[in-house]
PDB file of C-alpha atoms in Angstrom:
ATOM      1  CA  UNK A   1     -18.986   3.728  -7.718  1.00  0.00           C
ATOM      2  CA  UNK A   2     -17.815   2.010  -4.474  1.00  0.00           C
ATOM      3  CA  UNK A   3     -14.080   1.633  -3.977  1.00  0.00           C
ATOM      4  CA  UNK A   4     -12.318  -1.321  -3.087  1.00  0.00           C
ATOM      5  CA  UNK A   5     -14.070  -3.274  -0.625  1.00  0.00           C
ATOM      6  CA  UNK A   6     -12.062  -5.450   1.615  1.00  0.00           C
ATOM      7  CA  UNK A   7     -14.074  -7.634   4.213  1.00  0.00           C
ATOM      8  CA  UNK A   8     -13.975  -8.279   7.172  1.00  0.00           C
ATOM      9  CA  UNK A   9     -12.253  -5.337   8.780  1.00  0.00           C
ATOM     10  CA  UNK A  10     -11.258  -7.593  11.579  1.00  0.00           C
ATOM     11  CA  UNK A  11     -10.715 -10.910  11.920  1.00  0.00           C
ATOM     12  CA  UNK A  12      -9.670 -13.229  15.047  1.00  0.00           C
ATOM     13  CA  UNK A  13      -8.554 -16.620  14.464  1.00  0.00           C
ATOM     14  CA  UNK A  14      -7.125 -19.058  16.576  1.00  0.00           C
ATOM     15  CA  UNK A  15      -3.788 -20.703  16.307  1.00  0.00           C
ATOM     16  CA  UNK A  16      -4.290 -23.526  13.541  1.00  0.00           C
ATOM     17  CA  UNK A  17      -7.677 -22.307  11.887  1.00  0.00           C
ATOM     18  CA  UNK A  18      -8.063 -20.930   8.314  1.00  0.00           C
ATOM     19  CA  UNK A  19      -8.208 -17.332   7.564  1.00  0.00           C
ATOM     20  CA  UNK A  20     -10.214 -16.033   4.207  1.00  0.00           C
ATOM     21  CA  UNK A  21      -9.845 -12.266   3.269  1.00  0.00           C
ATOM     22  CA  UNK A  22     -11.641 -10.970   0.639  1.00  0.00           C
ATOM     23  CA  UNK A  23     -11.149  -8.291  -1.798  1.00  0.00           C
ATOM     24  CA  UNK A  24     -13.575  -6.725  -4.277  1.00  0.00           C
ATOM     25  CA  UNK A  25     -11.935  -4.532  -6.721  1.00  0.00           C
ATOM     26  CA  UNK A  26     -13.396  -1.151  -7.887  1.00  0.00           C
ATOM     27  CA  UNK A  27     -15.983  -1.614 -10.952  1.00  0.00           C
ATOM     28  CA  UNK A  28     -14.099  -1.976 -14.112  1.00  0.00           C
ATOM     29  CA  UNK A  29     -10.676  -3.380 -12.233  1.00  0.00           C
ATOM     30  CA  UNK A  30      -9.384  -6.351 -13.411  1.00  0.00           C
ATOM     31  CA  UNK A  31      -6.293  -6.240 -11.729  1.00  0.00           C
ATOM     32  CA  UNK A  32      -5.753  -7.015  -8.035  1.00  0.00           C
ATOM     33  CA  UNK A  33      -2.472  -6.788  -5.470  1.00  0.00           C
ATOM     34  CA  UNK A  34      -2.088  -7.855  -1.996  1.00  0.00           C
ATOM     35  CA  UNK A  35       0.028  -6.347   0.648  1.00  0.00           C
ATOM     36  CA  UNK A  36       1.109  -6.852   4.271  1.00  0.00           C
ATOM     37  CA  UNK A  37       1.667  -4.383   6.776  1.00  0.00           C
ATOM     38  CA  UNK A  38       3.198  -6.233   9.741  1.00  0.00           C
ATOM     39  CA  UNK A  39       3.047  -4.525  13.144  1.00  0.00           C
ATOM     40  CA  UNK A  40       5.450  -1.897  13.441  1.00  0.00           C
ATOM     41  CA  UNK A  41       6.568  -2.513   9.744  1.00  0.00           C
ATOM     42  CA  UNK A  42       6.173  -1.324   6.202  1.00  0.00           C
ATOM     43  CA  UNK A  43       4.082  -2.978   3.749  1.00  0.00           C
ATOM     44  CA  UNK A  44       5.284  -5.269   1.752  1.00  0.00           C
ATOM     45  CA  UNK A  45       4.040  -7.232  -1.637  1.00  0.00           C
ATOM     46  CA  UNK A  46       2.448 -10.469  -1.398  1.00  0.00           C
ATOM     47  CA  UNK A  47       0.909 -11.227  -4.645  1.00  0.00           C
ATOM     48  CA  UNK A  48      -0.615  -9.680  -8.074  1.00  0.00           C
ATOM     49  CA  UNK A  49      -3.338 -11.576  -9.738  1.00  0.00           C
ATOM     50  CA  UNK A  50      -5.718 -10.884 -13.101  1.00  0.00           C
ATOM     51  CA  UNK A  51      -8.891 -12.723 -13.416  1.00  0.00           C
ATOM     52  CA  UNK A  52      -8.610 -16.358 -13.489  1.00  0.00           C
ATOM     53  CA  UNK A  53      -4.723 -15.734 -13.534  1.00  0.00           C
ATOM     54  CA  UNK A  54      -1.863 -15.263 -10.537  1.00  0.00           C
ATOM     55  CA  UNK A  55       0.824 -12.931 -12.306  1.00  0.00           C
ATOM     56  CA  UNK A  56       3.288 -12.785  -9.782  1.00  0.00           C
ATOM     57  CA  UNK A  57       3.245 -14.282  -6.659  1.00  0.00           C
ATOM     58  CA  UNK A  58       6.966 -14.009  -5.226  1.00  0.00           C
ATOM     59  CA  UNK A  59       6.171 -11.990  -2.433  1.00  0.00           C
ATOM     60  CA  UNK A  60       3.788 -14.765  -1.202  1.00  0.00           C
ATOM     61  CA  UNK A  61       5.225 -17.179   1.937  1.00  0.00           C
ATOM     62  CA  UNK A  62       5.783 -20.757   0.577  1.00  0.00           C
ATOM     63  CA  UNK A  63       3.621 -22.545   2.631  1.00  0.00           C
ATOM     64  CA  UNK A  64      -0.109 -22.018   4.021  1.00  0.00           C
ATOM     65  CA  UNK A  65      -0.547 -19.116   2.082  1.00  0.00           C
ATOM     66  CA  UNK A  66      -2.741 -18.992  -1.313  1.00  0.00           C
ATOM     67  CA  UNK A  67      -4.257 -16.258  -3.045  1.00  0.00           C
ATOM     68  CA  UNK A  68      -7.148 -16.560  -5.926  1.00  0.00           C
ATOM     69  CA  UNK A  69      -8.985 -14.140  -8.434  1.00  0.00           C
ATOM     70  CA  UNK A  70     -12.022 -16.019  -9.949  1.00  0.00           C
ATOM     71  CA  UNK A  71     -13.892 -15.095 -13.069  1.00  0.00           C
ATOM     72  CA  UNK A  72     -16.992 -14.107 -10.688  1.00  0.00           C
ATOM     73  CA  UNK A  73     -16.633 -12.859  -7.027  1.00  0.00           C
ATOM     74  CA  UNK A  74     -13.811 -11.639  -5.461  1.00  0.00           C
ATOM     75  CA  UNK A  75     -10.237 -12.085  -4.808  1.00  0.00           C
ATOM     76  CA  UNK A  76      -9.688 -14.518  -2.024  1.00  0.00           C
ATOM     77  CA  UNK A  77      -6.465 -14.270   0.483  1.00  0.00           C
ATOM     78  CA  UNK A  78      -6.318 -17.616   2.121  1.00  0.00           C
ATOM     79  CA  UNK A  79      -3.924 -18.626   5.179  1.00  0.00           C
ATOM     80  CA  UNK A  80      -4.480 -22.454   6.368  1.00  0.00           C
ATOM     81  CA  UNK A  81      -3.439 -23.028   9.873  1.00  0.00           C
ATOM     82  CA  UNK A  82      -2.424 -19.309  11.041  1.00  0.00           C
ATOM     83  CA  UNK A  83       0.190 -18.773  13.719  1.00  0.00           C
ATOM     84  CA  UNK A  84       0.709 -16.017  15.358  1.00  0.00           C
ATOM     85  CA  UNK A  85       3.072 -14.252  13.335  1.00  0.00           C
ATOM     86  CA  UNK A  86       0.409 -13.886  10.785  1.00  0.00           C
ATOM     87  CA  UNK A  87      -0.796 -11.207  12.844  1.00  0.00           C
ATOM     88  CA  UNK A  88      -1.137  -8.369  10.350  1.00  0.00           C
ATOM     89  CA  UNK A  89      -3.060  -5.640   8.317  1.00  0.00           C
ATOM     90  CA  UNK A  90      -3.721  -7.300   4.616  1.00  0.00           C
ATOM     91  CA  UNK A  91      -4.355  -4.556   2.092  1.00  0.00           C
ATOM     92  CA  UNK A  92      -5.691  -5.200  -1.373  1.00  0.00           C
ATOM     93  CA  UNK A  93      -5.139  -2.729  -4.168  1.00  0.00           C
ATOM     94  CA  UNK A  94      -7.029  -2.748  -7.773  1.00  0.00           C
ATOM     95  CA  UNK A  95      -6.165  -0.925 -11.251  1.00  0.00           C
ATOM     96  CA  UNK A  96      -7.975  -1.526 -14.346  1.00  0.00           C
ATOM     97  CA  UNK A  97      -4.923  -2.440 -16.489  1.00  0.00           C
ATOM     98  CA  UNK A  98      -1.939  -3.013 -14.268  1.00  0.00           C
ATOM     99  CA  UNK A  99      -0.344   0.263 -15.900  1.00  0.00           C
ATOM    100  CA  UNK A 100      -0.112   1.791 -12.223  1.00  0.00           C
ATOM    101  CA  UNK A 101       1.844   4.649 -13.950  1.00  0.00           C
ATOM    102  CA  UNK A 102      -1.125   5.631 -15.706  1.00  0.00           C
ATOM    103  CA  UNK A 103      -4.196   5.213 -14.001  1.00  0.00           C
ATOM    104  CA  UNK A 104      -3.293   4.613 -10.396  1.00  0.00           C
ATOM    105  CA  UNK A 105      -3.942   2.386  -7.706  1.00  0.00           C
ATOM    106  CA  UNK A 106      -6.994   2.075  -5.450  1.00  0.00           C
ATOM    107  CA  UNK A 107      -6.753   0.409  -2.189  1.00  0.00           C
ATOM    108  CA  UNK A 108      -9.124  -1.023   0.537  1.00  0.00           C
ATOM    109  CA  UNK A 109      -9.154  -0.243   3.926  1.00  0.00           C
ATOM    110  CA  UNK A 110      -7.200  -3.564   5.151  1.00  0.00           C
ATOM    111  CA  UNK A 111      -8.466  -6.325   7.098  1.00  0.00           C
ATOM    112  CA  UNK A 112      -6.813  -6.339  10.175  1.00  0.00           C
ATOM    113  CA  UNK A 113      -5.998 -10.118  11.309  1.00  0.00           C
ATOM    114  CA  UNK A 114      -5.446 -11.284  14.876  1.00  0.00           C
ATOM    115  CA  UNK A 115      -4.400 -14.753  15.892  1.00  0.00           C
ATOM    116  CA  UNK A 116      -5.002 -15.431  19.387  1.00  0.00           C
TER     117      UNK A 116
ATOM    118  CA  UNK B   1      19.517  -2.104   1.101  1.00  0.00           C
ATOM    119  CA  UNK B   2      15.729  -1.304   0.314  1.00  0.00           C
ATOM    120  CA  UNK B   3      14.881  -0.108  -3.026  1.00  0.00           C
ATOM    121  CA  UNK B   4      13.012   2.754  -1.759  1.00  0.00           C
ATOM    122  CA  UNK B   5      14.530   4.954   1.265  1.00  0.00           C
ATOM    123  CA  UNK B   6      12.464   7.919   2.720  1.00  0.00           C
ATOM    124  CA  UNK B   7      13.294  10.265   5.625  1.00  0.00           C
ATOM    125  CA  UNK B   8      12.653  11.522   8.084  1.00  0.00           C
ATOM    126  CA  UNK B   9      11.011   8.520   9.855  1.00  0.00           C
ATOM    127  CA  UNK B  10       9.326  10.911  12.340  1.00  0.00           C
ATOM    128  CA  UNK B  11       8.541  14.392  11.719  1.00  0.00           C
ATOM    129  CA  UNK B  12       6.759  16.823  14.046  1.00  0.00           C
ATOM    130  CA  UNK B  13       5.444  20.250  12.661  1.00  0.00           C
ATOM    131  CA  UNK B  14       3.479  23.261  14.282  1.00  0.00           C
ATOM    132  CA  UNK B  15       0.446  24.513  12.547  1.00  0.00           C
ATOM    133  CA  UNK B  16       1.260  26.658   9.264  1.00  0.00           C
ATOM    134  CA  UNK B  17       4.755  25.122   8.687  1.00  0.00           C
ATOM    135  CA  UNK B  18       5.914  23.867   5.144  1.00  0.00           C
ATOM    136  CA  UNK B  19       7.036  20.332   5.154  1.00  0.00           C
ATOM    137  CA  UNK B  20       9.166  18.390   3.300  1.00  0.00           C
ATOM    138  CA  UNK B  21       9.363  14.539   3.122  1.00  0.00           C
ATOM    139  CA  UNK B  22      12.032  12.873   0.949  1.00  0.00           C
ATOM    140  CA  UNK B  23      12.278   9.360  -0.835  1.00  0.00           C
ATOM    141  CA  UNK B  24      15.190   8.333  -2.947  1.00  0.00           C
ATOM    142  CA  UNK B  25      14.920   5.222  -4.731  1.00  0.00           C
ATOM    143  CA  UNK B  26      17.023   2.540  -6.788  1.00  0.00           C
ATOM    144  CA  UNK B  27      17.475   1.369 -10.431  1.00  0.00           C
ATOM    145  CA  UNK B  28      14.723  -0.255 -11.801  1.00  0.00           C
ATOM    146  CA  UNK B  29      11.690   1.726 -10.892  1.00  0.00           C
ATOM    147  CA  UNK B  30       9.733   3.350 -13.381  1.00  0.00           C
ATOM    148  CA  UNK B  31       7.191   5.513 -11.317  1.00  0.00           C
ATOM    149  CA  UNK B  32       7.163   6.949  -7.648  1.00  0.00           C
ATOM    150  CA  UNK B  33       3.826   6.587  -5.550  1.00  0.00           C
ATOM    151  CA  UNK B  34       2.873   8.769  -2.334  1.00  0.00           C
ATOM    152  CA  UNK B  35       0.303   7.195  -0.119  1.00  0.00           C
ATOM    153  CA  UNK B  36      -1.280   8.560   2.785  1.00  0.00           C
ATOM    154  CA  UNK B  37      -2.335   6.106   5.887  1.00  0.00           C
ATOM    155  CA  UNK B  38      -4.235   7.523   8.554  1.00  0.00           C
ATOM    156  CA  UNK B  39      -3.820   5.304  11.899  1.00  0.00           C
ATOM    157  CA  UNK B  40      -6.262   2.496  12.068  1.00  0.00           C
ATOM    158  CA  UNK B  41      -7.497   3.320   8.648  1.00  0.00           C
ATOM    159  CA  UNK B  42      -6.626   2.352   5.191  1.00  0.00           C
ATOM    160  CA  UNK B  43      -4.342   3.839   2.710  1.00  0.00           C
ATOM    161  CA  UNK B  44      -5.002   6.639   0.079  1.00  0.00           C
ATOM    162  CA  UNK B  45      -3.052   7.106  -3.153  1.00  0.00           C
ATOM    163  CA  UNK B  46      -2.062  10.792  -3.253  1.00  0.00           C
ATOM    164  CA  UNK B  47       0.145  11.121  -6.389  1.00  0.00           C
ATOM    165  CA  UNK B  48       1.798   8.679  -8.919  1.00  0.00           C
ATOM    166  CA  UNK B  49       4.993  10.425 -10.729  1.00  0.00           C
ATOM    167  CA  UNK B  50       7.315   9.295 -13.668  1.00  0.00           C
ATOM    168  CA  UNK B  51       8.304  12.978 -14.242  1.00  0.00           C
ATOM    169  CA  UNK B  52       8.239  16.411 -12.889  1.00  0.00           C
ATOM    170  CA  UNK B  53       5.761  18.012 -10.607  1.00  0.00           C
ATOM    171  CA  UNK B  54       2.160  17.604  -9.471  1.00  0.00           C
ATOM    172  CA  UNK B  55       0.275  19.512  -7.266  1.00  0.00           C
ATOM    173  CA  UNK B  56      -3.275  18.761  -5.387  1.00  0.00           C
ATOM    174  CA  UNK B  57      -4.496  21.217  -3.015  1.00  0.00           C
ATOM    175  CA  UNK B  58      -1.570  22.131  -0.543  1.00  0.00           C
ATOM    176  CA  UNK B  59       0.214  19.066  -1.431  1.00  0.00           C
ATOM    177  CA  UNK B  60       3.026  19.163  -4.011  1.00  0.00           C
ATOM    178  CA  UNK B  61       4.986  16.151  -5.302  1.00  0.00           C
ATOM    179  CA  UNK B  62       8.198  16.725  -7.401  1.00  0.00           C
ATOM    180  CA  UNK B  63      10.528  13.705  -9.057  1.00  0.00           C
ATOM    181  CA  UNK B  64      14.235  14.274 -10.337  1.00  0.00           C
ATOM    182  CA  UNK B  65      14.593  11.127 -12.441  1.00  0.00           C
ATOM    183  CA  UNK B  66      18.498  12.013 -12.811  1.00  0.00           C
ATOM    184  CA  UNK B  67      19.013  11.688  -9.248  1.00  0.00           C
ATOM    185  CA  UNK B  68      16.285   9.350  -8.027  1.00  0.00           C
ATOM    186  CA  UNK B  69      14.690  11.377  -5.659  1.00  0.00           C
ATOM    187  CA  UNK B  70      10.976  12.464  -4.967  1.00  0.00           C
ATOM    188  CA  UNK B  71       9.753  14.564  -2.512  1.00  0.00           C
ATOM    189  CA  UNK B  72       6.595  15.277  -1.040  1.00  0.00           C
ATOM    190  CA  UNK B  73       5.928  18.995   0.430  1.00  0.00           C
ATOM    191  CA  UNK B  74       2.650  19.900   2.528  1.00  0.00           C
ATOM    192  CA  UNK B  75       2.161  23.888   2.460  1.00  0.00           C
ATOM    193  CA  UNK B  76       0.305  25.670   5.041  1.00  0.00           C
ATOM    194  CA  UNK B  77       0.023  22.383   7.304  1.00  0.00           C
ATOM    195  CA  UNK B  78      -2.790  21.474   9.651  1.00  0.00           C
ATOM    196  CA  UNK B  79      -3.470  18.937  12.122  1.00  0.00           C
ATOM    197  CA  UNK B  80      -5.461  17.153   9.974  1.00  0.00           C
ATOM    198  CA  UNK B  81      -2.357  16.321   7.684  1.00  0.00           C
ATOM    199  CA  UNK B  82      -1.138  14.302  10.666  1.00  0.00           C
ATOM    200  CA  UNK B  83      -0.399  10.750   9.428  1.00  0.00           C
ATOM    201  CA  UNK B  84       2.163   8.289   8.026  1.00  0.00           C
ATOM    202  CA  UNK B  85       3.516   8.995   4.538  1.00  0.00           C
ATOM    203  CA  UNK B  86       4.981   6.362   2.377  1.00  0.00           C
ATOM    204  CA  UNK B  87       6.622   6.462  -0.834  1.00  0.00           C
ATOM    205  CA  UNK B  88       6.378   3.339  -3.277  1.00  0.00           C
ATOM    206  CA  UNK B  89       8.344   2.695  -6.108  1.00  0.00           C
ATOM    207  CA  UNK B  90       6.801   0.776  -8.814  1.00  0.00           C
ATOM    208  CA  UNK B  91       8.787  -2.217 -10.436  1.00  0.00           C
ATOM    209  CA  UNK B  92       8.355  -3.629 -13.732  1.00  0.00           C
ATOM    210  CA  UNK B  93       5.228  -5.863 -13.380  1.00  0.00           C
ATOM    211  CA  UNK B  94       3.568  -3.194 -11.521  1.00  0.00           C
ATOM    212  CA  UNK B  95       4.366  -4.188  -7.948  1.00  0.00           C
ATOM    213  CA  UNK B  96       5.196  -1.599  -5.734  1.00  0.00           C
ATOM    214  CA  UNK B  97       8.091  -1.553  -3.097  1.00  0.00           C
ATOM    215  CA  UNK B  98       7.606   0.648  -0.033  1.00  0.00           C
ATOM    216  CA  UNK B  99       9.396   2.773   2.087  1.00  0.00           C
ATOM    217  CA  UNK B 100       9.227   2.674   5.817  1.00  0.00           C
ATOM    218  CA  UNK B 101       6.794   5.617   6.057  1.00  0.00           C
ATOM    219  CA  UNK B 102       7.556   8.972   7.771  1.00  0.00           C
ATOM    220  CA  UNK B 103       5.285   9.590  10.726  1.00  0.00           C
ATOM    221  CA  UNK B 104       4.253  13.107  10.625  1.00  0.00           C
ATOM    222  CA  UNK B 105       2.609  14.962  13.579  1.00  0.00           C
ATOM    223  CA  UNK B 106       1.108  18.677  13.329  1.00  0.00           C
ATOM    224  CA  UNK B 107       0.492  20.424  16.079  1.00  0.00           C
ATOM    225  CA  UNK B 108      -2.091  23.067  16.664  1.00  0.00           C
TER     226      UNK B 108
END
């Protein structure tokens, strides 16, 4: 039973390019959360998704960032026209039903995005 | 003011010492999570607490709901315990709000 799979582990993009980060939740988990960790800073919530629905995107920057979790396939965090300030580690977590208190969250290993 | 505050920011210990990391949180947080992050690595969930105390191996986590305070203890610390320990509060809607982390270094 594989854990939360994120890919790629490392991603280098030039300014202005698009970055697509993928997250496959644990088997049986239908709730996905994305978090960002800027260099020398703590983790910050970005977005919470269920299959085909965005539940809470209050942590997402208003422009250039979008997220989806389709019926089939992984959740995708998409960053358009990347800038140097987007360089960070992006972590995904999943849970079976959104009730972290009872069932916990499983984190992926993260995607380290570097914008050059 | 951050909803979750932890201390100390940095902690250095000798192998075998008993270690305590503290976390205070604000109103509106329904549960407290303790996470571990190794350099260059991913994040591992250690504990979730909404009351009382939990133990796993040499790790113990406690929470005092009235005082809105939680502690993570490591008994008989070992160099492999060196990592960043993060407390996170869970709010309604299941989102986590994170503390700044405690960098723990255990020297042999």
